[in-house]
PDB file of C-alpha atoms in Angstrom:
ATOM      1  CA  GLY H 245      -9.484  -8.055 -15.678  1.00 92.00           C
ATOM      2  CA  SER H 246      -6.202  -6.331 -14.887  1.00 96.00           C
ATOM      3  CA  ILE H 247      -7.267  -5.350 -11.356  1.00 98.00           C
ATOM      4  CA  LEU H 248      -6.625  -7.774  -8.490  1.00 98.00           C
ATOM      5  CA  GLU H 249      -8.862  -7.547  -5.427  1.00 98.00           C
ATOM      6  CA  VAL H 250      -7.619  -9.110  -2.195  1.00 98.00           C
ATOM      7  CA  THR H 251     -10.051  -9.455   0.714  1.00 97.00           C
ATOM      8  CA  ILE H 252      -8.798 -10.424   4.160  1.00 97.00           C
ATOM      9  CA  ASP H 253     -11.606 -12.677   5.365  1.00 97.00           C
ATOM     10  CA  ARG H 254     -10.996 -14.240   8.794  1.00 95.00           C
ATOM     11  CA  PRO H 255     -13.959 -13.497  11.069  1.00 92.00           C
ATOM     12  CA  LYS H 256     -14.385 -11.903  13.467  1.00 92.00           C
ATOM     13  CA  ALA H 257     -11.512  -9.440  13.238  1.00 96.00           C
ATOM     14  CA  ASN H 258      -9.677 -10.452  10.034  1.00 97.00           C
ATOM     15  CA  ALA H 259      -6.615 -11.170  12.167  1.00 95.00           C
ATOM     16  CA  ILE H 260      -3.578 -12.685  10.474  1.00 94.00           C
ATOM     17  CA  ASP H 261      -1.554 -15.699  11.553  1.00 95.00           C
ATOM     18  CA  SER H 262       1.600 -17.008   9.867  1.00 94.00           C
ATOM     19  CA  LYS H 263      -0.355 -19.304   7.528  1.00 95.00           C
ATOM     20  CA  THR H 264      -2.512 -16.422   6.307  1.00 96.00           C
ATOM     21  CA  SER H 265       0.532 -14.175   5.975  1.00 96.00           C
ATOM     22  CA  ILE H 266       2.290 -16.731   3.781  1.00 96.00           C
ATOM     23  CA  ILE H 267      -0.782 -16.929   1.535  1.00 97.00           C
ATOM     24  CA  LEU H 268      -0.930 -13.142   1.266  1.00 97.00           C
ATOM     25  CA  GLY H 269       2.758 -12.989   0.396  1.00 97.00           C
ATOM     26  CA  ASP H 270       2.297 -15.522  -2.391  1.00 97.00           C
ATOM     27  CA  ILE H 271      -0.689 -13.563  -3.721  1.00 97.00           C
ATOM     28  CA  PHE H 272       1.195 -10.267  -3.795  1.00 97.00           C
ATOM     29  CA  ALA H 273       4.311 -11.853  -5.303  1.00 97.00           C
ATOM     30  CA  ASP H 274       2.169 -13.317  -8.084  1.00 97.00           C
ATOM     31  CA  PHE H 275       0.551  -9.900  -8.603  1.00 97.00           C
ATOM     32  CA  ARG H 276       4.004  -8.316  -8.865  1.00 96.00           C
ATOM     33  CA  ASP H 277       5.206 -10.866 -11.412  1.00 97.00           C
ATOM     34  CA  ASN H 278       2.045 -11.290 -13.501  1.00 97.00           C
ATOM     35  CA  PRO H 279       2.156  -8.971 -16.536  1.00 93.00           C
ATOM     36  CA  LYS H 280      -1.626  -9.221 -16.956  1.00 95.00           C
ATOM     37  CA  LEU H 281      -2.267  -7.590 -13.566  1.00 96.00           C
ATOM     38  CA  LYS H 282      -1.787  -3.826 -13.269  1.00 96.00           C
ATOM     39  CA  VAL H 283      -3.349  -2.658  -9.992  1.00 98.00           C
ATOM     40  CA  ALA H 284      -4.306  -4.313  -6.695  1.00 98.00           C
ATOM     41  CA  ILE H 285      -6.915  -3.406  -4.083  1.00 98.00           C
ATOM     42  CA  VAL H 286      -6.703  -4.691  -0.506  1.00 98.00           C
ATOM     43  CA  THR H 287      -9.711  -4.634   1.813  1.00 98.00           C
ATOM     44  CA  GLY H 288     -11.283  -6.546   4.680  1.00 97.00           C
ATOM     45  CA  SER H 289     -14.508  -8.500   4.892  1.00 96.00           C
ATOM     46  CA  GLY H 290     -17.469  -7.201   6.879  1.00 94.00           C
ATOM     47  CA  GLU H 291     -18.162  -3.688   8.152  1.00 92.00           C
ATOM     48  CA  LYS H 292     -16.183  -3.517  11.392  1.00 96.00           C
ATOM     49  CA  PHE H 293     -12.620  -4.634  10.676  1.00 97.00           C
ATOM     50  CA  PHE H 294     -10.153  -4.004   7.902  1.00 97.00           C
ATOM     51  CA  SER H 295      -7.730  -6.118   9.917  1.00 97.00           C
ATOM     52  CA  ALA H 296      -6.848  -6.351  13.592  1.00 95.00           C
ATOM     53  CA  GLY H 297      -3.331  -7.424  12.656  1.00 92.00           C
ATOM     54  CA  TRP H 298      -1.447 -10.280  14.307  1.00 90.00           C
ATOM     55  CA  ASP H 299      -3.705 -13.088  15.500  1.00 91.00           C
ATOM     56  CA  LEU H 300      -2.999 -13.155  19.237  1.00 86.00           C
ATOM     57  CA  LYS H 301      -4.899 -16.441  19.539  1.00 88.00           C
ATOM     58  CA  ALA H 302      -2.170 -17.975  17.383  1.00 88.00           C
ATOM     59  CA  VAL H 303       0.446 -16.316  19.584  1.00 85.00           C
ATOM     60  CA  ASN H 304      -1.199 -17.793  22.662  1.00 85.00           C
ATOM     61  CA  GLU H 305      -0.981 -21.192  20.983  1.00 89.00           C
ATOM     62  CA  GLY H 306       2.757 -20.783  20.410  1.00 89.00           C
ATOM     63  CA  GLU H 307       3.265 -18.783  17.206  1.00 85.00           C
ATOM     64  CA  ALA H 308       6.520 -16.830  17.545  1.00 85.00           C
ATOM     65  CA  ALA H 309       7.209 -13.237  16.533  1.00 82.00           C
ATOM     66  CA  ASP H 310      10.067 -14.481  14.347  1.00 83.00           C
ATOM     67  CA  ALA H 311       8.078 -17.268  12.693  1.00 87.00           C
ATOM     68  CA  ASP H 312       8.072 -17.679   8.916  1.00 91.00           C
ATOM     69  CA  TYR H 313       5.580 -15.116   7.585  1.00 92.00           C
ATOM     70  CA  GLY H 314       6.313 -15.694   3.906  1.00 94.00           C
ATOM     71  CA  VAL H 315       8.090 -13.935   1.077  1.00 95.00           C
ATOM     72  CA  GLY H 316       6.684 -10.494   1.923  1.00 93.00           C
ATOM     73  CA  GLY H 317       7.070 -10.560   5.676  1.00 92.00           C
ATOM     74  CA  PHE H 318       4.056 -10.108   7.927  1.00 91.00           C
ATOM     75  CA  GLY H 319       0.898  -9.473   5.895  1.00 93.00           C
ATOM     76  CA  GLY H 320       2.614 -10.175   2.594  1.00 94.00           C
ATOM     77  CA  LEU H 321       3.583  -6.625   1.604  1.00 92.00           C
ATOM     78  CA  GLN H 322       6.020  -5.073   4.045  1.00 88.00           C
ATOM     79  CA  GLU H 323       9.221  -6.753   2.914  1.00 91.00           C
ATOM     80  CA  LEU H 324       8.293  -7.874  -0.600  1.00 93.00           C
ATOM     81  CA  PRO H 325      11.064  -6.569  -2.875  1.00 92.00           C
ATOM     82  CA  ASN H 326      10.525  -4.742  -6.160  1.00 92.00           C
ATOM     83  CA  MET H 327       6.801  -4.146  -5.708  1.00 94.00           C
ATOM     84  CA  ASN H 328       6.518  -1.585  -8.493  1.00 93.00           C
ATOM     85  CA  LYS H 329       2.804  -1.793  -9.210  1.00 96.00           C
ATOM     86  CA  PRO H 330       0.220   0.442  -7.510  1.00 97.00           C
ATOM     87  CA  ILE H 331      -1.716  -0.956  -4.561  1.00 98.00           C
ATOM     88  CA  ILE H 332      -4.837   0.680  -3.147  1.00 98.00           C
ATOM     89  CA  SER H 333      -6.146   0.044   0.361  1.00 98.00           C
ATOM     90  CA  ALA H 334      -9.902   0.235   0.986  1.00 98.00           C
ATOM     91  CA  VAL H 335     -10.067   0.519   4.775  1.00 98.00           C
ATOM     92  CA  ASN H 336     -13.550  -0.563   5.791  1.00 97.00           C
ATOM     93  CA  GLY H 337     -13.201  -0.335   9.569  1.00 97.00           C
ATOM     94  CA  ILE H 338     -10.604  -0.910  12.267  1.00 97.00           C
ATOM     95  CA  ALA H 339      -7.019  -1.068  11.001  1.00 97.00           C
ATOM     96  CA  CYS H 340      -4.776  -1.722  13.955  1.00 96.00           C
ATOM     97  CA  GLY H 341      -1.427  -3.355  14.599  1.00 93.00           C
ATOM     98  CA  GLY H 342      -0.406  -5.432  11.619  1.00 93.00           C
ATOM     99  CA  GLY H 343      -3.578  -4.397   9.807  1.00 95.00           C
ATOM    100  CA  PHE H 344      -2.495  -0.779  10.051  1.00 96.00           C
ATOM    101  CA  GLU H 345       0.936  -1.830   8.798  1.00 94.00           C
ATOM    102  CA  ILE H 346      -0.597  -3.536   5.747  1.00 95.00           C
ATOM    103  CA  MET H 347      -2.329  -0.237   5.004  1.00 95.00           C
ATOM    104  CA  LEU H 348       1.038   1.555   5.301  1.00 94.00           C
ATOM    105  CA  GLY H 349       2.385  -0.811   2.644  1.00 93.00           C
ATOM    106  CA  CYS H 350      -0.148   0.487   0.109  1.00 96.00           C
ATOM    107  CA  ASP H 351       0.206   3.495  -2.193  1.00 97.00           C
ATOM    108  CA  ILE H 352      -3.255   5.060  -2.139  1.00 98.00           C
ATOM    109  CA  ILE H 353      -5.556   4.743   0.862  1.00 98.00           C
ATOM    110  CA  VAL H 354      -9.324   5.107   0.899  1.00 98.00           C
ATOM    111  CA  ALA H 355     -10.863   5.121   4.378  1.00 98.00           C
ATOM    112  CA  GLU H 356     -14.517   4.788   5.203  1.00 98.00           C
ATOM    113  CA  GLU H 357     -15.679   7.451   7.640  1.00 98.00           C
ATOM    114  CA  HIS H 358     -15.926   5.043  10.579  1.00 98.00           C
ATOM    115  CA  ALA H 359     -12.385   3.665  10.105  1.00 98.00           C
ATOM    116  CA  THR H 360      -9.994   3.911  13.051  1.00 98.00           C
ATOM    117  CA  PHE H 361      -6.263   3.341  13.261  1.00 97.00           C
ATOM    118  CA  ALA H 362      -3.816   2.311  15.974  1.00 96.00           C
ATOM    119  CA  LEU H 363      -0.573   0.555  16.814  1.00 94.00           C
ATOM    120  CA  PRO H 364      -1.686  -0.955  20.149  1.00 92.00           C
ATOM    121  CA  GLU H 365       1.177  -3.464  20.382  1.00 88.00           C
ATOM    122  CA  ILE H 366       2.551  -1.573  23.394  1.00 90.00           C
ATOM    123  CA  ASN H 367      -0.342  -2.993  25.413  1.00 88.00           C
ATOM    124  CA  VAL H 368       0.732  -6.588  24.819  1.00 83.00           C
ATOM    125  CA  GLY H 369       4.493  -6.069  24.875  1.00 85.00           C
ATOM    126  CA  VAL H 370       5.053  -6.476  21.134  1.00 84.00           C
ATOM    127  CA  LEU H 371       7.182  -4.249  18.894  1.00 83.00           C
ATOM    128  CA  PRO H 372       5.256  -2.893  15.869  1.00 84.00           C
ATOM    129  CA  ASP H 373       8.128  -3.725  13.529  1.00 82.00           C
ATOM    130  CA  CYS H 374       6.801  -2.329  10.252  1.00 81.00           C
ATOM    131  CA  GLY H 375       5.163   0.560  12.052  1.00 83.00           C
ATOM    132  CA  VAL H 376       8.478   1.619  13.583  1.00 87.00           C
ATOM    133  CA  VAL H 377      10.128   1.606  10.157  1.00 88.00           C
ATOM    134  CA  LYS H 378       7.335   3.094   8.048  1.00 89.00           C
ATOM    135  CA  LEU H 379       5.075   5.339  10.132  1.00 92.00           C
ATOM    136  CA  ARG H 380       7.813   7.909  10.819  1.00 90.00           C
ATOM    137  CA  ARG H 381       8.230   8.238   7.049  1.00 89.00           C
ATOM    138  CA  ARG H 382       4.530   9.032   6.620  1.00 92.00           C
ATOM    139  CA  VAL H 383       3.774  11.437   9.470  1.00 94.00           C
ATOM    140  CA  PRO H 384       5.703  13.805  11.781  1.00 94.00           C
ATOM    141  CA  TYR H 385       7.953  12.218  14.398  1.00 94.00           C
ATOM    142  CA  HIS H 386       5.849  13.282  17.399  1.00 96.00           C
ATOM    143  CA  VAL H 387       2.658  11.861  15.887  1.00 96.00           C
ATOM    144  CA  ALA H 388       4.311   8.558  15.029  1.00 95.00           C
ATOM    145  CA  ILE H 389       6.067   8.038  18.354  1.00 95.00           C
ATOM    146  CA  GLU H 390       2.946   8.876  20.363  1.00 96.00           C
ATOM    147  CA  MET H 391       0.956   6.269  18.448  1.00 95.00           C
ATOM    148  CA  MET H 392       3.647   3.646  19.047  1.00 94.00           C
ATOM    149  CA  MET H 393       4.373   4.473  22.680  1.00 94.00           C
ATOM    150  CA  THR H 394       0.791   4.979  23.880  1.00 95.00           C
ATOM    151  CA  GLY H 395      -1.207   2.800  21.499  1.00 94.00           C
ATOM    152  CA  ARG H 396      -3.732   5.611  21.104  1.00 96.00           C
ATOM    153  CA  TRP H 397      -6.449   5.437  18.453  1.00 97.00           C
ATOM    154  CA  MET H 398      -6.740   7.808  15.527  1.00 97.00           C
ATOM    155  CA  GLU H 399      -9.991   8.475  13.693  1.00 98.00           C
ATOM    156  CA  ALA H 400     -10.338   8.947   9.942  1.00 97.00           C
ATOM    157  CA  ASN H 401     -10.454  12.750   9.969  1.00 97.00           C
ATOM    158  CA  GLU H 402      -7.209  13.012  11.935  1.00 98.00           C
ATOM    159  CA  ALA H 403      -5.583  10.435   9.661  1.00 97.00           C
ATOM    160  CA  LYS H 404      -6.570  12.585   6.677  1.00 97.00           C
ATOM    161  CA  HIS H 405      -5.146  15.643   8.445  1.00 97.00           C
ATOM    162  CA  TRP H 406      -1.726  13.986   8.780  1.00 97.00           C
ATOM    163  CA  GLY H 407      -1.803  12.655   5.233  1.00 96.00           C
ATOM    164  CA  LEU H 408      -2.159   9.012   6.274  1.00 96.00           C
ATOM    165  CA  VAL H 409      -5.169   8.547   4.009  1.00 97.00           C
ATOM    166  CA  ASN H 410      -6.036  10.053   0.639  1.00 98.00           C
ATOM    167  CA  HIS H 411      -9.823   9.906   0.723  1.00 98.00           C
ATOM    168  CA  ILE H 412     -12.607   9.572   3.296  1.00 98.00           C
ATOM    169  CA  VAL H 413     -15.877   8.158   1.991  1.00 98.00           C
ATOM    170  CA  PRO H 414     -19.216   7.173   3.564  1.00 98.00           C
ATOM    171  CA  LYS H 415     -19.529   3.792   5.236  1.00 97.00           C
ATOM    172  CA  GLY H 416     -19.817   1.035   2.669  1.00 96.00           C
ATOM    173  CA  GLN H 417     -18.347   3.112  -0.173  1.00 97.00           C
ATOM    174  CA  GLY H 418     -14.658   2.347   0.283  1.00 97.00           C
ATOM    175  CA  LEU H 419     -14.403  -0.429  -2.267  1.00 97.00           C
ATOM    176  CA  THR H 420     -16.411   1.575  -4.803  1.00 97.00           C
ATOM    177  CA  LYS H 421     -14.006   4.502  -4.530  1.00 98.00           C
ATOM    178  CA  ALA H 422     -10.984   2.179  -4.630  1.00 98.00           C
ATOM    179  CA  ARG H 423     -12.297   0.531  -7.789  1.00 98.00           C
ATOM    180  CA  GLU H 424     -12.809   3.943  -9.386  1.00 98.00           C
ATOM    181  CA  ILE H 425      -9.173   4.842  -8.714  1.00 98.00           C
ATOM    182  CA  ALA H 426      -7.979   1.409  -9.828  1.00 98.00           C
ATOM    183  CA  GLU H 427      -9.785   1.713 -13.168  1.00 97.00           C
ATOM    184  CA  LYS H 428      -8.086   5.049 -13.767  1.00 96.00           C
ATOM    185  CA  LEU H 429      -4.665   3.607 -12.965  1.00 96.00           C
ATOM    186  CA  ALA H 430      -5.247   0.473 -15.023  1.00 96.00           C
ATOM    187  CA  ALA H 431      -5.982   2.656 -18.059  1.00 94.00           C
ATOM    188  CA  GLY H 432      -2.745   4.624 -17.565  1.00 93.00           C
ATOM    189  CA  PRO H 433       0.743   4.072 -18.997  1.00 92.00           C
ATOM    190  CA  PRO H 434       1.997   0.886 -17.304  1.00 90.00           C
ATOM    191  CA  LEU H 435       5.703   1.708 -17.584  1.00 91.00           C
ATOM    192  CA  LEU H 436       5.308   4.901 -15.565  1.00 92.00           C
ATOM    193  CA  TYR H 437       4.171   3.282 -12.307  1.00 93.00           C
ATOM    194  CA  PRO H 438       7.319   1.185 -11.812  1.00 90.00           C
ATOM    195  CA  ALA H 439       9.423   4.266 -12.561  1.00 91.00           C
ATOM    196  CA  ILE H 440       7.534   6.384 -10.021  1.00 92.00           C
ATOM    197  CA  LYS H 441       7.734   3.759  -7.265  1.00 91.00           C
ATOM    198  CA  GLN H 442      11.358   2.810  -7.918  1.00 89.00           C
ATOM    199  CA  VAL H 443      12.569   6.412  -7.913  1.00 90.00           C
ATOM    200  CA  LEU H 444      10.588   7.234  -4.771  1.00 90.00           C
ATOM    201  CA  ARG H 445      12.069   4.216  -2.971  1.00 88.00           C
ATOM    202  CA  MET H 446      15.631   4.838  -4.031  1.00 86.00           C
ATOM    203  CA  THR H 447      15.690   8.578  -3.371  1.00 89.00           C
ATOM    204  CA  GLU H 448      13.649   8.721  -0.159  1.00 83.00           C
ATOM    205  CA  MET H 449      16.538   9.261   2.220  1.00 81.00           C
ATOM    206  CA  ILE H 450      19.210  10.921   0.078  1.00 85.00           C
ATOM    207  CA  PRO H 451      19.903  14.605  -0.664  1.00 85.00           C
ATOM    208  CA  GLU H 452      18.095  16.203  -3.583  1.00 83.00           C
ATOM    209  CA  ASN H 453      21.187  16.801  -5.714  1.00 81.00           C
ATOM    210  CA  GLU H 454      22.156  13.114  -5.429  1.00 85.00           C
ATOM    211  CA  ALA H 455      18.595  12.019  -6.138  1.00 85.00           C
ATOM    212  CA  PHE H 456      18.749  13.176  -9.737  1.00 82.00           C
ATOM    213  CA  SER H 457      21.742  10.931 -10.435  1.00 83.00           C
ATOM    214  CA  VAL H 458      19.918   7.991  -8.885  1.00 83.00           C
ATOM    215  CA  HIS H 459      16.834   8.868 -10.924  1.00 84.00           C
ATOM    216  CA  ASP H 460      18.790   8.845 -14.185  1.00 81.00           C
ATOM    217  CA  ALA H 461      20.317   5.444 -13.383  1.00 82.00           C
ATOM    218  CA  CYS H 462      17.043   3.665 -12.511  1.00 83.00           C
ATOM    219  CA  SER H 463      16.279   0.890 -14.969  1.00 82.00           C
ATOM    220  CA  SER H 464      12.573   1.717 -14.961  1.00 86.00           C
ATOM    221  CA  VAL H 465      13.316   5.349 -15.881  1.00 86.00           C
ATOM    222  CA  VAL H 466      15.511   4.227 -18.759  1.00 84.00           C
ATOM    223  CA  ASN H 467      12.690   1.951 -19.926  1.00 85.00           C
ATOM    224  CA  VAL H 468      10.254   4.872 -19.962  1.00 84.00           C
ATOM    225  CA  ASN H 469      12.600   7.202 -21.800  1.00 85.00           C
ATOM    226  CA  ARG H 470      13.271   4.654 -24.534  1.00 86.00           C
ATOM    227  CA  SER H 471       9.713   3.346 -24.822  1.00 89.00           C
ATOM    228  CA  GLU H 472       7.228   3.336 -27.657  1.00 89.00           C
ATOM    229  CA  ASP H 473       4.661   4.519 -25.112  1.00 88.00           C
ATOM    230  CA  MET H 474       6.483   7.819 -24.596  1.00 84.00           C
ATOM    231  CA  LYS H 475       6.380   8.477 -28.337  1.00 88.00           C
ATOM    232  CA  GLU H 476       2.741   7.417 -28.406  1.00 86.00           C
ATOM    233  CA  GLY H 477       1.893   9.873 -25.629  1.00 86.00           C
ATOM    234  CA  ALA H 478       3.318  12.798 -27.546  1.00 83.00           C
ATOM    235  CA  LYS H 479       1.712  11.642 -30.795  1.00 89.00           C
ATOM    236  CA  ALA H 480      -1.710  11.233 -29.173  1.00 88.00           C
ATOM    237  CA  PHE H 481      -1.446  14.690 -27.596  1.00 84.00           C
ATOM    238  CA  ASN H 482      -0.735  16.295 -30.956  1.00 89.00           C
ATOM    239  CA  GLU H 483      -3.489  14.310 -32.651  1.00 89.00           C
ATOM    240  CA  LYS H 484      -5.947  15.275 -29.860  1.00 90.00           C
ATOM    241  CA  ARG H 485      -6.876  11.670 -29.005  1.00 90.00           C
ATOM    242  CA  GLU H 486      -6.490   9.260 -26.118  1.00 89.00           C
ATOM    243  CA  PRO H 487      -3.159   7.381 -26.156  1.00 90.00           C
ATOM    244  CA  VAL H 488      -3.054   3.640 -26.712  1.00 90.00           C
ATOM    245  CA  TRP H 489      -0.555   2.249 -24.207  1.00 88.00           C
ATOM    246  CA  LYS H 490       1.313  -0.933 -25.070  1.00 88.00           C
ATOM    247  CA  GLY H 491       3.606  -1.176 -22.058  1.00 86.00           C
ATOM    248  CA  LYS H 492       6.717  -1.218 -24.207  1.00 88.00           C
TER     249      LYS H 492
END
């Protein structure tokens, strides 16, 4: 239907090389541009790994840190512009390095109770590029820098404590919970999600008083305010029925 499910399936650790990253980027770009798709879910195959990140076997064979990783950068999401649709991550195990960074590129995160998280690149002399940029924006400075400088592991309960994940579910139930959330989002007003994500992106690092001016100028906000869906929402509320969203 309108929900795209993406499973990283590269046994044993669902590690990602440049070829896989390019494929993922193409998948997410198509999701972004396909009007029939409303929500995406990203998960890993098996029960142990969501993704171990960069495939160090490929590195050992000569793959460079600045190789071509596709339109979205490493993992397909981190640098993909104008991704205004909701993406849910169903973390079914270890999410470390680039796998952890893929999770950071998602909007809502469901973690199974045995999931663990780390940026262990320090141990192999690699900079966690997306982690350096994004993790500090998700958790306090001291938590982020300790993870990056020591490579320490974080369990699901601590991740929930810092707000890194939204939900913790029993082992094997991550995809079920993600699908439940996705169904709810897919039934919602489609014009609102781009507005929410665009405004959040554009106002993240500016003062509050300036943020309102940016908000008012966002094309997605203008689309919402002038939409048939906004009128339909008010009409449905007054008629005590569920709204019928048309996305226009």
